[in-house]
Amino acid sequence: MALMTTDATPADATEPEQARTARPGRRTSPGRVLAWAVMILFLLFSLFPFYWMLRTALSSNNELYAGAESWLPVGFDTGGFERVFGLQTGEEALAAGGSGQSLNFFLYLRNSVVVALLITVGQTFFSAMAAYAFSRLQWRGRDFVFALFLGGLMVPLIFTFLPNFVLIKQLGLVDTLLGIALPSMLMAPFAVFFLRQFFLNIPREVEEAALIDGASKVKVFFTLILPMSSAPVATLAVLTFITAWNDYFWPLMVSYTDSSRVLTVALGVFRAQTPQTGPDWSGLMAATLVAALPMLLLFLVFARRIINSIGFSGIK
Amino acid sequence: MAISQPVQRPSGPVTAPAPPRGRRRKDDTALALLFIAPAFLGFAVFLAWPTLRGIWLSFTEFNLLTPARFVGADNYLRMVQDPVFWNAMVVTLQYVVINIGLQTVLALLIAVLMQRLTQSSLVRGLVLTPYLVSNVVAALVFFWILDTQLGVGNQIIAGLGLERIPFLADEAWVIPTIAVINVWRHVGYTALLIFAGLQAIPPTMYEAAKVDGASEIKMFFRITLPLLRPIMALVLIMTIIGSFQVFDTVAVTTQGGPVNASRVLQYYIYDMAFGRFQFGYASALSVGLLVVLMVVTVIQYRLTRAGSSDLA
């Protein structure tokens, strides 16, 4: 967007945080104090649920009722996590307020990892290939096909789910991990568009020098274009992974049994298996935390990359 | 759009004046077909074809077991006479209005605060954190926090001497509650989008205004808001389209209840397809949603003049 290029300095020059926040000459006015108070209040609102997940997961169900007001875990107990990972026997689980039904979160975790990786690797790689064809190769109909792809951005994904389910069923892929991954494994219009923009900005001279040296265009793609775009490719991959990991609707439609159940769907099932005595809150929050943790860890590693990508991904 | 590249040469089989050094430049059709093949397959099979097929299915009666039978506009006639559909439409609209209204105001506030207070990546990271977890996780945490008896939210309310609120079990409360839950997850993301837009406003404008003695509030209404308009328009179009598709939170917490109070459109569609195996009617409902989204987008685009910028 032309807008974004007019002034890129403030966003990029954020590295020395202290230098900026504690800039001398900015006195603490009442307005600033108020503004910070609002900010901090908002951050508390954002982060409190995470603490509450942890606090509840580490509490014992039987004491949650009595100690509902406590801000710390009540009756400190890792039983919630044990139930999630199927480490408790049915009787133990029932006694602790669980549903007593076996859950295999290791399996769901594995399924989530497999699905998210299939989608991330496939979508990123195939979209990169397409983006290369759209940005660096000369062929008939290129602009027409690219316009078609862009048109795909207009169709809400949700509209394609029902027909895609019918298709996946006809292909015999219902209740398989491949069935979950396949529709988003081959491309995403946004991914193609995103990468094409970066490929277009790589100087042509670099490519031409390699071609003169006798490299093929395939080789140029793998040894020049891809490595030179490793940053945007990685950003795209991380964003795709997060989206795939958090998806609920599509996996819910396609998976019926444990063999293809991913974490988000398993959480819904866990929630539905409410025991007689009332929900197994401790177990549920432990499960929720287990499902959220991989993304939070990923965020810890890639935070800056994810944050900086948002300006672009939003303002297409 | 961000196509900042000079207009591409129309690429015929023989590209007219080859650049001086690229004498080997030629038509790459064979290679291009190879490179484009997987993505094109994905596009055709899982995006274009399902879109057409979804429209076709909306004119049929189809239960997955027997072949689809063409029934003309029957599904659409049924749709306009279906009180549950209209209720779903109203509920969805209520949700969108509350969700988008709250989220946009809050996100704008956070974005401006971030711009004026701190450039810290840590703050931006913390703001974004809820977005990292799935809708299901967000729904379950608030399901617990807002539980009528044990939830800490209601503990606080009771502690203040007020009546406990059955947030997700009361017909009047359920949609605002679901809207707020999704604000929690998405507001940080929206704030960062707006924040990115704020970076495009030249700081000199603020410095000049300051010299003239303008207050922060005046600067917000006279500089920030007007110059942010194109970005806000895009952000609104994106978030509203997303908001109309609300499903996960409802599916995990209320399943459309109490009664039909949270039966949003997308949940009704899902229920129709997978609960009652009426794929034809469900497809017609999907087309209905699609039409609503298109109308909303066009109206918004017109109203906000999203395509033009005041920052010449």
XYZ file of C-alpha atoms in Angstrom:
628
model
C 0.000 0.000 0.000
C 1.405 3.326 -0.979
C 0.530 4.622 2.444
C 2.865 2.265 4.177
C 5.874 3.395 2.238
C 5.513 7.081 2.979
C 7.047 6.762 6.384
C 8.509 3.582 7.682
C 10.882 4.953 10.256
C 8.982 4.822 13.533
C 8.053 1.155 13.203
C 11.525 0.066 12.244
C 13.519 2.109 14.703
C 12.037 0.495 17.771
C 15.050 -1.514 18.838
C 16.424 0.638 21.652
C 13.285 0.593 23.725
C 14.586 2.359 26.749
C 15.933 5.215 24.720
C 12.465 5.908 23.422
C 10.254 5.275 26.381
C 12.390 7.147 28.819
C 13.137 9.989 26.512
C 14.121 13.010 28.537
C 11.996 16.081 28.190
C 8.714 14.174 28.327
C 7.416 15.082 31.710
C 4.894 12.899 33.449
C 1.674 14.759 32.998
C -1.579 13.591 34.599
C -2.751 12.645 31.122
C 0.204 10.362 30.615
C -0.334 8.687 33.948
C -3.976 8.138 33.093
C -3.037 6.794 29.672
C -0.601 4.331 31.212
C -3.220 3.265 33.711
C -5.647 2.490 30.897
C -2.926 0.598 29.066
C -2.026 -1.471 32.091
C -5.661 -2.197 32.808
C -6.052 -3.431 29.266
C -2.971 -5.641 29.551
C -4.372 -7.149 32.741
C -7.623 -7.859 30.922
C -5.617 -9.557 28.175
C -3.442 -11.641 30.416
C -5.646 -12.505 33.365
C -7.394 -15.450 31.656
C -4.018 -17.095 31.113
C -3.230 -16.881 34.786
C -6.670 -18.158 35.637
C -6.169 -21.191 33.388
C -2.989 -22.031 35.239
C -4.478 -21.367 38.644
C -7.451 -23.624 37.966
C -5.435 -26.339 36.269
C -3.267 -26.629 39.360
C -6.230 -26.726 41.724
C -8.117 -29.771 42.872
C -11.694 -29.989 41.641
C -13.066 -30.935 45.028
C -11.690 -27.796 46.623
C -12.583 -25.402 43.825
C -16.071 -25.173 45.268
C -14.943 -24.109 48.696
C -12.054 -21.964 47.525
C -13.676 -20.197 44.608
C -12.501 -16.818 45.881
C -8.881 -17.799 46.241
C -6.510 -16.091 43.821
C -4.006 -18.885 44.184
C -4.460 -22.569 43.302
C -6.640 -24.287 45.889
C -5.703 -27.768 47.039
C -2.603 -27.750 44.837
C -2.872 -30.773 42.597
C -1.547 -31.824 39.201
C -4.437 -34.241 38.753
C -5.946 -32.056 36.039
C -2.906 -32.562 33.854
C -2.800 -36.268 34.726
C -6.378 -36.708 33.543
C -5.624 -34.849 30.355
C -2.777 -37.167 29.530
C -4.658 -40.268 30.609
C -2.303 -40.966 33.495
C -5.103 -41.527 35.990
C -7.226 -44.628 36.102
C -10.937 -44.232 35.523
C -11.739 -44.556 39.231
C -9.124 -42.032 40.285
C -10.387 -39.616 37.695
C -13.996 -40.018 38.784
C -13.033 -39.451 42.387
C -11.201 -36.280 41.422
C -14.198 -34.923 39.552
C -13.210 -36.049 36.061
C -15.472 -37.775 33.590
C -13.554 -41.029 33.909
C -13.459 -41.370 30.153
C -10.079 -41.890 28.673
C -8.608 -39.075 26.681
C -5.425 -39.343 24.799
C -4.011 -35.889 24.523
C -0.665 -37.152 23.295
C -2.474 -38.515 20.273
C -4.379 -35.254 19.710
C -1.189 -33.288 20.167
C 0.497 -35.460 17.547
C -2.482 -35.056 15.199
C -2.396 -31.283 15.606
C 1.323 -31.197 14.901
C 0.963 -33.395 11.808
C -1.954 -31.408 10.380
C -0.408 -28.015 11.094
C 2.948 -29.093 9.636
C 1.376 -30.589 6.500
C -0.563 -27.397 5.904
C 2.342 -25.088 6.720
C 4.975 -26.863 4.651
C 2.659 -27.605 1.734
C 0.936 -24.277 1.564
C 4.116 -22.237 1.966
C 6.153 -24.252 -0.524
C 3.520 -24.572 -3.249
C 2.481 -20.951 -2.826
C 6.130 -19.924 -3.154
C 6.428 -21.895 -6.388
C 3.302 -20.241 -7.738
C 4.504 -16.826 -6.582
C 7.756 -17.405 -8.466
C 5.839 -18.256 -11.632
C 3.728 -15.135 -11.182
C 6.636 -12.807 -10.489
C 9.649 -14.099 -12.404
C 8.571 -16.297 -15.283
C 7.210 -15.180 -18.648
C 4.194 -17.123 -19.783
C 0.886 -16.660 -21.506
C -2.102 -16.072 -19.321
C -0.017 -15.211 -16.293
C -1.880 -12.069 -15.372
C -5.213 -13.747 -16.003
C -4.457 -16.677 -13.695
C -3.121 -14.314 -11.058
C -6.329 -12.278 -11.215
C -8.260 -15.531 -10.736
C -6.200 -16.330 -7.639
C -6.806 -12.848 -6.272
C -10.502 -13.373 -6.828
C -10.171 -16.312 -4.458
C -9.464 -13.822 -1.689
C -13.042 -12.639 -2.010
C -14.638 -15.966 -1.185
C -14.981 -16.442 2.567
C -13.372 -19.758 3.429
C -16.453 -20.735 5.307
C -18.459 -20.822 2.093
C -16.295 -23.578 0.680
C -16.525 -25.827 3.734
C -19.769 -27.664 2.949
C -18.921 -28.478 -0.674
C -15.367 -29.325 0.341
C -16.697 -31.720 2.933
C -18.767 -33.439 0.239
C -15.642 -33.650 -1.912
C -13.452 -35.011 0.880
C -16.125 -37.596 1.583
C -16.195 -38.623 -2.068
C -12.425 -38.931 -1.997
C -12.755 -41.267 0.986
C -10.643 -38.965 3.152
C -13.171 -38.289 5.906
C -11.704 -38.920 9.344
C -8.103 -38.818 8.126
C -5.401 -36.282 8.869
C -4.851 -35.828 5.143
C -8.520 -35.007 4.738
C -8.146 -32.207 7.268
C -4.977 -30.837 5.722
C -5.600 -31.290 2.002
C -7.855 -28.305 1.186
C -5.351 -25.793 2.556
C -2.190 -27.731 1.713
C -1.797 -26.716 -1.914
C -2.222 -22.968 -1.793
C -3.827 -20.004 -0.152
C -4.547 -16.927 -2.267
C -3.115 -14.694 0.411
C 0.129 -16.692 0.643
C 0.676 -16.451 -3.120
C -0.053 -12.742 -3.090
C 2.165 -12.110 -0.055
C 5.193 -13.948 -1.478
C 4.789 -12.530 -4.979
C 5.206 -9.052 -3.531
C 8.538 -10.006 -2.014
C 9.791 -11.883 -5.053
C 9.003 -8.887 -7.260
C 11.267 -6.735 -5.125
C 14.354 -8.897 -5.508
C 16.656 -7.118 -7.963
C 16.592 -8.712 -11.391
C 20.370 -8.374 -11.760
C 20.977 -11.028 -9.117
C 18.885 -13.510 -11.025
C 20.360 -12.622 -14.377
C 23.910 -13.032 -13.195
C 23.098 -16.584 -12.135
C 21.360 -17.301 -15.426
C 24.375 -16.102 -17.381
C 26.505 -18.442 -15.315
C 24.377 -21.232 -16.719
C 22.030 -21.855 -13.812
C 18.554 -23.027 -14.686
C 15.490 -21.129 -13.498
C 14.639 -24.021 -11.216
C 18.027 -23.676 -9.631
C 17.601 -19.917 -9.363
C 14.376 -20.468 -7.468
C 15.869 -22.888 -4.977
C 19.312 -21.382 -4.486
C 18.600 -17.666 -4.917
C 14.990 -16.594 -4.624
C 14.001 -18.817 -1.717
C 17.085 -18.117 0.444
C 16.882 -14.393 -0.268
C 13.254 -14.391 0.850
C 13.777 -16.536 3.902
C 12.435 -13.847 6.238
C 9.018 -13.373 4.585
C 8.767 -17.104 3.943
C 9.375 -17.806 7.619
C 6.876 -15.150 8.655
C 4.261 -16.630 6.383
C 5.011 -20.123 7.671
C 4.601 -19.068 11.293
C 1.304 -17.324 10.575
C 0.034 -20.314 8.614
C 1.047 -22.678 11.396
C -0.830 -20.644 14.000
C -3.955 -20.481 11.857
C -3.850 -24.196 11.101
C -3.250 -25.074 14.731
C -6.166 -22.979 15.958
C -8.666 -24.047 13.322
C -11.774 -25.688 14.708
C -14.649 -25.675 12.240
C -13.112 -27.647 9.398
C -11.478 -30.367 11.538
C -14.738 -30.658 13.455
C -16.531 -31.471 10.223
C -13.990 -33.953 8.919
C -12.863 -35.892 11.982
C -15.081 -38.357 13.791
C -12.786 -40.544 15.848
C -9.633 -40.274 17.916
C -7.466 -41.258 14.976
C -7.894 -37.873 13.302
C -8.941 -35.696 16.227
C -6.910 -32.519 16.656
C -6.516 -30.584 19.900
C -9.162 -27.936 19.295
C -11.785 -30.560 18.514
C -10.641 -32.712 21.431
C -11.136 -29.729 23.733
C -14.711 -29.439 22.563
C -15.245 -33.134 23.211
C -13.644 -32.859 26.648
C -16.012 -30.006 27.425
C -19.002 -32.064 26.283
C -18.086 -35.039 28.510
C -19.339 -33.341 31.617
C -19.367 -35.729 34.561
C -22.442 -36.108 36.790
C -21.019 -33.882 39.477
C -20.514 -30.858 37.241
C -17.747 -29.902 34.859
C -14.206 -31.086 35.525
C -12.922 -27.510 35.601
C -9.431 -28.377 36.689
C -9.039 -30.954 33.928
C -10.645 -28.685 31.366
C -8.319 -25.790 32.165
C -5.321 -28.121 32.127
C -6.394 -29.319 28.684
C -6.918 -25.749 27.529
C -3.460 -24.794 28.722
C -1.902 -27.790 27.005
C -3.619 -26.783 23.762
C -2.548 -23.153 24.065
C 1.019 -23.714 25.216
C 2.666 -24.650 21.894
C 1.399 -21.432 20.308
C 2.533 -19.360 23.268
C 5.999 -20.916 23.058
C 6.104 -20.317 19.324
C 5.136 -16.729 19.988
C 7.916 -16.365 22.514
C 10.413 -17.301 19.807
C 8.875 -15.450 16.865
C 7.147 -12.541 18.596
C 8.954 -9.762 16.748
C 8.471 -11.431 13.392
C 4.769 -11.995 13.971
C 4.203 -8.470 15.250
C 6.022 -6.869 12.364
C 4.160 -8.948 9.814
C 0.788 -7.675 10.960
C 1.059 -4.311 9.289
C 1.532 -6.037 5.998
C -0.950 -8.840 6.302
C -3.693 -6.504 7.316
C -3.159 -3.774 4.836
C -2.972 -5.861 1.744
C -3.497 -2.659 -3.335
C 0.166 -3.018 -2.739
C 1.179 -3.810 -6.266
C 3.901 -1.229 -6.202
C 5.723 -2.809 -9.114
C 5.692 -1.093 -12.474
C 3.049 -2.581 -14.704
C 4.195 -5.948 -16.027
C 4.849 -6.210 -19.686
C 2.073 -8.129 -21.410
C 3.800 -11.438 -21.734
C 3.289 -12.946 -25.122
C 5.166 -16.048 -26.231
C 7.903 -13.874 -27.657
C 8.611 -11.111 -25.211
C 9.202 -8.069 -27.319
C 12.379 -6.124 -26.491
C 14.492 -8.388 -24.362
C 16.584 -6.557 -21.779
C 20.074 -6.013 -23.138
C 21.836 -8.588 -20.995
C 19.117 -11.227 -20.821
C 19.598 -12.653 -24.257
C 18.427 -16.029 -23.034
C 15.126 -14.526 -21.986
C 12.441 -16.615 -23.555
C 9.045 -17.983 -22.972
C 8.949 -19.987 -19.750
C 5.540 -21.548 -20.268
C 6.609 -25.157 -19.705
C 8.443 -24.373 -16.477
C 5.708 -22.018 -15.308
C 3.071 -24.700 -15.753
C 5.149 -26.992 -13.596
C 5.561 -24.347 -10.907
C 1.968 -23.314 -10.914
C 0.500 -26.823 -11.108
C 0.132 -27.694 -7.391
C -1.266 -24.287 -6.453
C -3.568 -24.262 -9.431
C -4.836 -27.717 -8.540
C -5.518 -26.514 -5.011
C -7.207 -23.393 -6.277
C -9.397 -25.192 -8.797
C -10.330 -28.204 -6.688
C -10.681 -26.724 -3.217
C -11.642 -23.117 -3.855
C -13.162 -22.445 -7.279
C -14.991 -25.746 -7.728
C -16.495 -25.781 -4.204
C -17.697 -22.215 -4.673
C -19.577 -23.169 -7.826
C -20.697 -26.437 -6.324
C -21.975 -24.683 -3.201
C -24.142 -22.472 -5.369
C -25.365 -25.509 -7.318
C -26.127 -27.484 -4.154
C -28.263 -24.624 -2.879
C -30.722 -25.462 -5.676
C -30.902 -29.129 -4.760
C -32.093 -31.487 -2.118
C -29.097 -33.449 -0.910
C -28.505 -35.667 2.103
C -25.032 -37.049 1.222
C -26.405 -40.572 0.706
C -28.491 -40.208 -2.417
C -27.500 -38.034 -5.385
C -28.474 -34.385 -5.230
C -31.905 -33.705 -6.746
C -32.589 -30.368 -8.421
C -35.456 -28.563 -6.724
C -35.207 -25.109 -8.258
C -35.586 -22.240 -5.839
C -37.371 -24.317 -3.191
C -34.575 -23.890 -0.657
C -34.651 -20.139 -1.071
C -38.426 -20.023 -0.743
C -38.107 -22.056 2.426
C -35.385 -19.736 3.660
C -37.433 -16.543 3.408
C -40.277 -18.258 5.296
C -38.038 -19.843 7.942
C -38.429 -17.994 11.272
C -35.298 -19.690 12.659
C -33.296 -18.322 9.743
C -34.533 -14.790 10.344
C -33.888 -15.174 14.043
C -30.362 -16.378 13.220
C -29.893 -13.360 11.008
C -31.006 -10.982 13.763
C -28.855 -12.729 16.373
C -25.845 -12.625 14.065
C -26.362 -8.930 13.362
C -26.641 -8.185 17.081
C -23.437 -10.075 17.624
C -21.624 -8.249 14.827
C -22.747 -4.829 16.032
C -21.665 -5.428 19.628
C -18.502 -7.279 18.690
C -17.294 -4.806 16.059
C -18.423 -1.718 17.934
C -16.628 -2.621 21.124
C -13.601 -4.063 19.396
C -13.029 -1.128 17.076
C -13.281 1.510 19.776
C -11.052 -0.458 22.133
C -8.527 -1.298 19.410
C -8.333 2.314 18.300
C -7.763 3.404 21.886
C -5.015 0.822 22.419
C -3.357 1.640 19.105
C -3.271 5.363 19.831
C -2.029 4.738 23.357
C 0.749 2.551 21.989
C 1.678 5.181 19.430
C 1.740 8.032 21.902
C 3.159 6.207 24.915
C 5.581 3.538 23.890
C 7.136 1.798 20.935
C 7.960 -1.174 23.107
C 7.806 -4.527 21.349
C 7.069 -6.126 24.696
C 3.839 -4.175 25.053
C 2.853 -5.031 21.505
C 3.632 -8.673 22.153
C 1.504 -8.739 25.287
C -1.330 -7.014 23.485
C -1.255 -9.710 20.829
C -1.022 -12.706 23.162
C -4.735 -13.623 23.305
C -4.792 -13.837 19.522
C -2.344 -16.725 19.686
C -4.774 -19.125 21.291
C -7.690 -20.667 19.447
C -11.290 -19.508 19.672
C -11.993 -22.763 21.466
C -9.463 -21.999 24.180
C -10.802 -18.466 24.566
C -14.356 -19.773 24.777
C -13.522 -22.377 27.416
C -11.578 -20.014 29.647
C -14.418 -17.530 29.713
C -16.924 -20.337 30.075
C -15.145 -21.025 33.347
C -14.488 -17.447 34.433
C -18.132 -16.541 33.811
C -19.654 -19.673 35.350
C -22.664 -18.606 37.398
C -21.720 -20.349 40.630
C -17.962 -20.860 40.626
C -16.620 -18.493 38.025
C -14.355 -15.785 39.357
C -16.267 -13.191 37.358
C -19.446 -13.975 39.240
C -17.526 -14.267 42.529
C -16.484 -10.658 42.072
C -20.015 -9.603 41.140
C -21.403 -11.373 44.194
C -18.627 -9.877 46.307
C -19.821 -6.422 45.276
C -23.223 -7.365 46.614
C -24.806 -7.668 43.185
C -26.886 -10.455 41.742
C -24.993 -13.225 39.960
C -25.349 -13.091 36.182
C -25.862 -16.328 34.218
C -23.810 -14.896 31.353
C -24.022 -17.818 28.956
C -27.324 -19.248 30.140
C -29.529 -16.167 29.866
C -31.198 -15.201 26.610
C -30.458 -11.513 27.021
C -26.841 -11.931 28.132
C -25.583 -14.681 25.883
C -24.880 -12.714 22.679
C -23.161 -9.754 24.386
C -21.100 -12.250 26.381
C -19.974 -14.180 23.299
C -19.227 -10.869 21.599
C -16.984 -9.792 24.486
C -15.192 -13.145 24.560
C -14.271 -12.695 20.926
C -13.279 -9.092 21.529
C -10.816 -10.423 24.086
C -9.184 -12.663 21.526
C -9.187 -10.311 18.525
C -8.821 -6.787 19.886
C -5.026 -6.944 20.150
C -4.686 -8.042 16.568
C -6.991 -5.278 15.411
C -5.079 -2.769 17.524
C -1.820 -3.774 15.849
C -3.396 -3.377 12.411
C -4.478 0.139 13.319
C -1.095 0.773 14.917
C 0.552 -0.107 11.606
C -1.711 2.435 9.950
C -0.755 5.066 12.512
C 2.897 4.655 11.588
C 2.078 6.059 8.172
C 1.046 9.421 9.599
C 4.069 11.708 9.415
C 5.223 12.643 12.956
C 5.837 16.169 11.689
C 2.083 16.693 11.699
C 1.930 16.108 15.417
C 4.982 18.257 16.024
C 3.445 21.105 14.055
C 0.159 20.755 15.932
C 2.014 20.747 19.219
C 3.771 23.939 18.321
C 0.347 25.411 17.687
C -0.663 24.310 21.161
C -3.094 21.563 20.241
C -4.040 19.093 22.946
C -3.703 15.329 22.577
C -7.451 14.978 22.271
C -7.677 17.644 19.619
C -4.816 16.020 17.708
C -6.652 12.700 17.842
C -9.811 14.099 16.283
C -8.130 16.501 13.865
C -5.114 14.506 12.699
C -5.218 10.860 13.687
C -8.803 9.985 12.910
C -9.099 11.696 9.517
C -5.769 10.370 8.272
C -6.520 6.904 9.527
C -9.731 6.626 7.543
C -8.522 4.385 4.678
C -6.847 1.987 7.104
C -9.867 1.944 9.378
C -12.057 1.177 6.404
C -9.973 -1.836 5.446
C -9.739 -3.010 9.038
C -13.493 -2.718 9.415
C -14.220 -4.631 6.240
C -11.898 -7.424 7.356
C -13.133 -7.647 10.923
C -16.797 -7.439 9.980
C -16.439 -10.236 7.456
C -14.727 -12.319 10.129
C -17.321 -11.378 12.704
C -20.225 -12.601 10.566
C -18.645 -16.049 10.515
C -18.752 -16.537 14.283
C -19.081 -20.223 15.066
C -16.416 -21.722 17.331
C -17.393 -19.887 20.501
C -21.054 -20.776 20.103
C -20.320 -24.409 19.271
C -18.142 -24.870 22.344
C -20.181 -22.991 24.931
C -23.905 -22.743 24.195
C -24.673 -24.818 21.063
C -27.063 -22.102 19.997
C -28.959 -21.945 23.269
C -30.650 -20.989 25.477
C -33.484 -21.786 23.053
C -32.291 -20.004 19.915
C -30.760 -16.994 21.606
C -27.232 -17.680 20.333
C -28.091 -19.637 17.188
C -25.949 -17.550 14.868
C -26.151 -18.072 11.137
C -23.032 -20.161 10.812
C -24.121 -22.440 13.647
C -27.534 -22.862 12.044
C -25.843 -23.816 8.782
C -23.652 -26.362 10.539
C -26.594 -27.795 12.422
C -28.649 -28.046 9.243
C -25.855 -29.883 7.422
C -24.446 -32.132 10.117
C -27.308 -32.381 12.543
C -30.104 -32.894 10.013
C -28.169 -33.771 6.849
C -30.017 -31.188 4.773
C -27.023 -30.164 2.726
C -29.098 -28.489 0.049
C -30.833 -26.153 2.442
C -27.619 -25.567 4.363
C -25.940 -24.539 1.102
C -28.748 -22.093 0.405
C -28.209 -20.596 3.861
C -24.485 -20.314 3.054
C -25.283 -18.448 -0.137
C -27.493 -16.188 1.968
C -24.549 -15.455 4.261
C -22.291 -14.879 1.274
C -24.733 -12.376 -0.212
C -24.984 -10.530 3.104
C -21.191 -10.335 3.300
C -20.916 -9.009 -0.229
C -23.573 -6.381 0.346
C -21.922 -5.285 3.594
C -18.539 -5.033 1.907
C -19.824 -2.990 -1.014
C -21.786 -0.611 1.214
C -18.818 -0.149 3.492
C -16.430 0.395 0.659
C -18.693 3.092 -0.725
C -19.374 4.740 2.609
C -15.795 4.913 3.755
C -14.190 5.635 0.407
C -11.660 2.964 1.320
C -9.849 3.251 -1.961
C -8.715 6.846 -1.576
C -6.307 8.375 0.850
C -6.090 11.842 2.306
C -2.345 11.526 2.714
C -1.406 12.719 -0.721
